[in-house]
XYZ file of C-alpha atoms in Angstrom:
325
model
C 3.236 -8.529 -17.147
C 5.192 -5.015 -16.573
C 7.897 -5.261 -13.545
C 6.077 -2.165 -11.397
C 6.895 -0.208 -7.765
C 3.790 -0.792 -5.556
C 3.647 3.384 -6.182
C 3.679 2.983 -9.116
C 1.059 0.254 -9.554
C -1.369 2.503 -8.001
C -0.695 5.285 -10.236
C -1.164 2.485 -13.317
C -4.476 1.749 -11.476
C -5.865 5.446 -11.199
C -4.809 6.862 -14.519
C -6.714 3.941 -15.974
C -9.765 4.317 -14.061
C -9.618 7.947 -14.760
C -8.863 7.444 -18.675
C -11.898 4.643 -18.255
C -14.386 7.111 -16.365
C -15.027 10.832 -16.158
C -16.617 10.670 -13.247
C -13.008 9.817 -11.453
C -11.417 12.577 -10.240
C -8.756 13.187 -7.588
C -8.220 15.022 -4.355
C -6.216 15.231 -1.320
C -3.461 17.469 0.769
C -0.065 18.027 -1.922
C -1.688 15.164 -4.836
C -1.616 17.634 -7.634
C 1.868 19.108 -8.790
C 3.809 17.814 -5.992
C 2.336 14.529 -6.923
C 1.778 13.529 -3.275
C 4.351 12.384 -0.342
C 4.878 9.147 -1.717
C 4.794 9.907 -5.438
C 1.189 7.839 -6.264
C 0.078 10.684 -7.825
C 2.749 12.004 -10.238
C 2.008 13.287 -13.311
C -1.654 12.711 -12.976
C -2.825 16.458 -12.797
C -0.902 17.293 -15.461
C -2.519 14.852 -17.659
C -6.016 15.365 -16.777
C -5.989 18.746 -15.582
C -6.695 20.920 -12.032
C -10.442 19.919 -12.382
C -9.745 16.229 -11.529
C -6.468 15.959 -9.605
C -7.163 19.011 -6.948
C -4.943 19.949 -3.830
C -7.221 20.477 -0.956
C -6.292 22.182 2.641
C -5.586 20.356 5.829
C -8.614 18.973 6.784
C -9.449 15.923 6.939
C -12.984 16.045 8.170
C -13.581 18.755 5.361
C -11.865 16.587 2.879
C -14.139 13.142 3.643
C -17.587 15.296 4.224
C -16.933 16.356 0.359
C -16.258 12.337 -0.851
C -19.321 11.805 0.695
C -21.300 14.714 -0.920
C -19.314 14.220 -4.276
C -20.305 10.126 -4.253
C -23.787 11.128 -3.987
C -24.183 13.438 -7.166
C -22.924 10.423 -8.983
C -19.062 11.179 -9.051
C -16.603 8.732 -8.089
C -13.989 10.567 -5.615
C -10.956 9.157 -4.913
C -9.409 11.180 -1.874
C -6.078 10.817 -0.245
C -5.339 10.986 3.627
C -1.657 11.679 3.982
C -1.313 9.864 6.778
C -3.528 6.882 8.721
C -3.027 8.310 11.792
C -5.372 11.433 11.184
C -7.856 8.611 10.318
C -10.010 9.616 13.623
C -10.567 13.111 11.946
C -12.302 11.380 9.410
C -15.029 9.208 11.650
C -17.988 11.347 11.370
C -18.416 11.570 7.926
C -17.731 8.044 7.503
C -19.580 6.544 10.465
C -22.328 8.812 10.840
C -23.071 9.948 6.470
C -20.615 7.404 4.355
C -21.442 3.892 5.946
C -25.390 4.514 6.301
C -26.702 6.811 3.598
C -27.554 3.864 1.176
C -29.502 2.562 4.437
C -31.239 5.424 5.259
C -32.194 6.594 1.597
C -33.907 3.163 0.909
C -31.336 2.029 -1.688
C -31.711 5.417 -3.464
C -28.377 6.943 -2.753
C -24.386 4.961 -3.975
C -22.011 5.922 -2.410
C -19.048 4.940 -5.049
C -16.074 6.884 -3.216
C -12.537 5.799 -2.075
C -10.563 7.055 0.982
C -6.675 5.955 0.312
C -4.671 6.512 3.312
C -1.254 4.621 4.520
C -0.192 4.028 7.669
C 2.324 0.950 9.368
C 5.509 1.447 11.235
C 9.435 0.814 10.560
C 10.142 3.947 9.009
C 11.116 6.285 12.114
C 8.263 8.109 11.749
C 6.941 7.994 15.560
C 3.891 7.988 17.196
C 1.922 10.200 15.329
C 2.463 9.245 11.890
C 2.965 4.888 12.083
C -0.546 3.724 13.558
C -1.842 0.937 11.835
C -5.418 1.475 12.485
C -7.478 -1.076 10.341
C -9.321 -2.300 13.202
C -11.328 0.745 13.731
C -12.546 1.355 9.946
C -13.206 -2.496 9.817
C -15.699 -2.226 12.872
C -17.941 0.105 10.777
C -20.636 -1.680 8.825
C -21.062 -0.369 5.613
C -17.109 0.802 4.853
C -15.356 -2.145 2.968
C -11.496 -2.224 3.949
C -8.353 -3.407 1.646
C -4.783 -3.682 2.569
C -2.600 -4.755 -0.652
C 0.649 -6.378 0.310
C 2.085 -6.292 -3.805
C 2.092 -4.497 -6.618
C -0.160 -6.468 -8.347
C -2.982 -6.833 -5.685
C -2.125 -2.638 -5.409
C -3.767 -2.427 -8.894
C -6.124 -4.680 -8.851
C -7.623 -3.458 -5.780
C -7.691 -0.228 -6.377
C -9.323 -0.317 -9.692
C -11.897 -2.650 -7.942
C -12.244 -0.112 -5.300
C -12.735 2.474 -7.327
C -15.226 0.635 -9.761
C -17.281 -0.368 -6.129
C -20.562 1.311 -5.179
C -19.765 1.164 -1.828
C -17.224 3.274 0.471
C -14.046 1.723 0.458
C -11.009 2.154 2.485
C -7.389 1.743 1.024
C -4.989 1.280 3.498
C -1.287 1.262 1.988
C 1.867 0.457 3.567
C 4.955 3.088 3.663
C 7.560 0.641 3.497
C 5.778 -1.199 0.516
C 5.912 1.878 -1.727
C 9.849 1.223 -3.367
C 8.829 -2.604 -3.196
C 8.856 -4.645 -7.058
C 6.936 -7.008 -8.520
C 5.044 -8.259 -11.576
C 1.666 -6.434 -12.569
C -0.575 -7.764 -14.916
C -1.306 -5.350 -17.828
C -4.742 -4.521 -19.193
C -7.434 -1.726 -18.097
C -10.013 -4.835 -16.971
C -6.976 -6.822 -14.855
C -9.091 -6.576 -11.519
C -8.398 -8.578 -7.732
C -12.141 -9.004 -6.437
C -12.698 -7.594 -3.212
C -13.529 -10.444 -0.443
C -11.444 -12.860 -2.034
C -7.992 -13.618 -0.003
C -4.836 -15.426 -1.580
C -2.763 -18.485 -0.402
C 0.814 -17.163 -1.187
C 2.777 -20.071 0.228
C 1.140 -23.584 0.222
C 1.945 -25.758 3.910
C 0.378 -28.451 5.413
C 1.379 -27.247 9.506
C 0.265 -24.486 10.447
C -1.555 -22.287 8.778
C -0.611 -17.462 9.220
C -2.911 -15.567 7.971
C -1.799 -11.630 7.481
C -1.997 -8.428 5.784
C -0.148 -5.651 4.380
C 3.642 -5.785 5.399
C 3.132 -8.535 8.267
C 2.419 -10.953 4.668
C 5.905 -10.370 3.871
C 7.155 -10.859 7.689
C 4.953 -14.080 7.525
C 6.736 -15.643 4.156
C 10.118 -14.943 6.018
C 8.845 -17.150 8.958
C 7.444 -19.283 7.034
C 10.801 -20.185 5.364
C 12.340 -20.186 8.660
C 9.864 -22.901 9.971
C 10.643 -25.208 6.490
C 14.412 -25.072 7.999
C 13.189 -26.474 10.821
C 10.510 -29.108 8.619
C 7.852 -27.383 9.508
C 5.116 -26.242 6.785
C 3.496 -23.353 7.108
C 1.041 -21.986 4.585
C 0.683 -18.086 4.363
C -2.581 -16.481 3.478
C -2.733 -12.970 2.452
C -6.236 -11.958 3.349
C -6.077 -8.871 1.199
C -9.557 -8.135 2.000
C -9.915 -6.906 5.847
C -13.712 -7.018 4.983
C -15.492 -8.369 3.484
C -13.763 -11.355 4.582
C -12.815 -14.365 2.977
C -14.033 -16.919 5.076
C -14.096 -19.491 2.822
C -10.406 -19.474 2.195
C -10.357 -19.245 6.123
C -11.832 -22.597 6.654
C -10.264 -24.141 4.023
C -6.259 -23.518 5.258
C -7.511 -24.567 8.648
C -9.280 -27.617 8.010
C -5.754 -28.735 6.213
C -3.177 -27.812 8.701
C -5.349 -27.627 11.871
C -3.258 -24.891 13.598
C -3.837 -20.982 13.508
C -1.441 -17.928 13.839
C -3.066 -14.402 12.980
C -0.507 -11.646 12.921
C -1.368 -7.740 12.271
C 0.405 -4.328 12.578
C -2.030 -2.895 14.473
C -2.704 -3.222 18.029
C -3.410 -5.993 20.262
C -6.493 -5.215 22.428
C -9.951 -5.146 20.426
C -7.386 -5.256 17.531
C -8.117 -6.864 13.845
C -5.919 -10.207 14.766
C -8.494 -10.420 17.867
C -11.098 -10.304 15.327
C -9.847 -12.680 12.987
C -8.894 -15.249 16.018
C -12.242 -15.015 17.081
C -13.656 -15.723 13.947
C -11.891 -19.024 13.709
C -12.829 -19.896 16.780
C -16.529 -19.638 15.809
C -16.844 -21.614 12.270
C -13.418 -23.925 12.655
C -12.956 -24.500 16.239
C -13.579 -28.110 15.464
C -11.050 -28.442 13.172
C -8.336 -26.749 15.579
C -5.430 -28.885 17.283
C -4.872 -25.552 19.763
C -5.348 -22.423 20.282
C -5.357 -19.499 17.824
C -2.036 -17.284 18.404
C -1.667 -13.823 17.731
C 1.413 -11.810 16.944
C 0.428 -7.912 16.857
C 1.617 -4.662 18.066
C 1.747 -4.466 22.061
C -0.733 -1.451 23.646
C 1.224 1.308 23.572
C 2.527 3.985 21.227
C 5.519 3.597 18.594
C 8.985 4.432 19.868
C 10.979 7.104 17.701
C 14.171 5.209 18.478
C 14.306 2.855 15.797
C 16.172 -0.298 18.261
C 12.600 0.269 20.208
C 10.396 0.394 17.211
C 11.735 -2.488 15.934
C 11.387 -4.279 19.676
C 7.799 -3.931 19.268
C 6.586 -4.039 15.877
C 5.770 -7.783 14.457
C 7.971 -9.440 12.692
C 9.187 -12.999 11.572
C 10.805 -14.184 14.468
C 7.744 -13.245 16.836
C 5.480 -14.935 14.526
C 8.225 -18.250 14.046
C 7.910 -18.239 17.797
C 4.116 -18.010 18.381
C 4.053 -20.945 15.336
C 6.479 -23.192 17.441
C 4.191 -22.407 20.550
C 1.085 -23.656 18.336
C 2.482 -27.115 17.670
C 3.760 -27.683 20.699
C-alpha cells in the first residue's frame, strides 16, 4: 500500500495504463505542461511525449466528437473536461454518436473512451463552475458513470474505466483532490465497475452516497452511534451500472433508507436511487425512503449560503432521525 492524494492516485492510474497500452493517450484544455487545473496530469507529457498527452482548445463539443472518432479507430482516449458544468456542451456527441454507435453498427464498432470531468460544490466557485450533474449522464443508456470518493477507488476505477469497451464517465470531486489515503500498488490492482462498497457496517438505517456526500454520510453516521443509532454507509461508487445487489442486501438488514447526493433534487440521481428501492425492496422497508440533496436552484458565491444549501451531515443525521421515527 503507498499513502497517495486522490490527484495523485489518478495520475498513478493513467501513467500505468499508458505504460500498459499504446493505444492510451491523453487530451484536454491545459493537461500537457501545465499538467491540468488540479495537477492529475503532471509530468505525464513529459514522459510520454506531445503525441499522447495533447492540449486541445476550448471546446468541449470539439473535444468529445474527437473521443468518439478516436475510440472508433481502436484508440483508447482519455479526455479531460475542466469543469462538470460545461458537461451540456458535451451531449451530442455523447447522446446522439458515443452511447449508440455499438447499437447502430451491429456490435461492429467499441467505443473504449473516457470523459474525466469534476464538478461538486464547497469551494467558492459559484454557479457556473460547482454543478454536480451526474443525473443527466446517468439517464443516457449506453454511458457508464463513476464517482470515486478515495484514493484507492480513484485508481482502481480509472484503470477499469480506461481498460472498458464502453464510454465511461469519470466524475471527480474538487474538494477530494488534497484528500489521503492508502492505494494498493500493482499495475492489475482494479475496483470493478457495478460493484458498490459498505464502508461502515450498521444495523439501523441504512445511507447510501457518492463522491463527497460518502464522507458527509460517515460523519453522520458517527453522529447517529452517539445517539445509539447504527447506521451503515454504502458508497455506491458505481452511479451505473448499479449495484443492486448490495442495495437489497443493506436494506433487507436495517429496513430503513436515506439516499443523499450533491446534485439536485428534482428528477435528480437520489430520486432515482429512492425509486429504485421502492421497486425491488419496498417490502422490506419500515418507512419511507428520505433524500438529502441539493435544493432547485443555483449555488450561492457567498460561502455562509453555499454551505446553507449544499448536503451535509447534519441534514442527512436529521432526515435519518425522521426515518426511524
Amino acid at each position: 500500500m503507498a499513502l497517495m492524494r486522490y490527484a495523485e492516485a489518478l495520475n498513478a492510474a493513467l501513467r500505468e495504463e499508458m505504460t500498459r497500452d499504446p493505444s492510451v493517450f491523453l487530451f484536454g484544455e491545459d493537461i500537457g505542461r501545465y499538467g491540468g487545473v488540479f495537477k492529475v496530469t503532471r509530468g505525464l507529457q513529459e514522459e510520454f511525449g506531445f503525441n499522447r498527452v495533447r492540449d486541445t482548445p476550448i471546446s468541449e463539443q470539439a473535444m468529445t466528437a474527437m473521443a468518439v472518432t478516436a475510440a472508433m479507430t481502436g484508440t483508447r482516449p482519455v479526455l479531460e473536461i475542466m469543469y462538470a458544468d460545461f458537461m451540456p456542451l458535451t451531449l451530442d456527441a455523447l447522446v446522439n454518436q458515443a452511447s449508440i454507435y455499438e447499437y447502430i453498427w451491429n456490435g461492429q464498432v467499441k467505443m473504449p473512451f473516457v470523459l474525466r470531468t469534476q464538478g461538486g460544490g464547497g469551494a467558492g466557485a459559484a454557479a457556473q463552475h460547482s454543478k454536480s450533474l451526474d443525473s443527466m449522464v446517468a439517464h443516457i443508456p449506453g454511458i457508464k458513470v463513476v464517482a470515486p470518493s478515495t484514493p484507492a477507488d480513484a485508481k482502481g476505477l480509472l484503470k477499469s474505466a480506461i481498460r472498458d469497451d464502453q464510454p465511461v464517465v469519470f466524475l471527480e470531486h474538487k474538494l477530494l483532490y488534497n484528500m489521503r489515503g492508502e492505494v494498493p500498488e500493482g499495475d492489475d490492482v482494479l475496483v470493478p465497475l457495478g460493484a458498490a462498497s459498505v464502508t461502515r457496517e450498521g444495523t439501523d438505517v441504512s445511507i447510501f452516497a457518492t463522491s463527497r456526500m460518502v464522507h458527509e454520510s460517515l460523519k453522520a453516521a458517527d453522529a447517529l452511534a452517539e445517539r445509539g443509532i447504527s447506521a451503515e454507509v454504502v458508497d455506491l461508487r458505481s452511479l451505473k451500472p448499479l449495484d443492486l445487489n448490495a442495495i437489497k442486501k443493506s436494506i433487507a438488514k436495517t429496513n430503513n433508507a436515506v439516499v443523499v447526493n450533491e446534485g439536485w433534487n428534482f428528477c435528480g440521481y437520489a430520486a432515482e436511487i429512492s425509486a429504485t428501492i421502492m421497486d425491488f425492496c419496498f417490502d422490506d422497508l419500515d418507512a419511507p425512503v428520505a433524500r438529502v440533496t441539493m435544493p432547485d436552484m443555483p449555488i450561492p458565491y457567498s460561502e455562509p449560503l453555499e454551505m446553507a444549501v449544499l448536503p451535509n451531515a447534519e441534514k442527512i443525521v436529521a432526515a435519518s432521525l425522521q426515518t426511524l421515527a
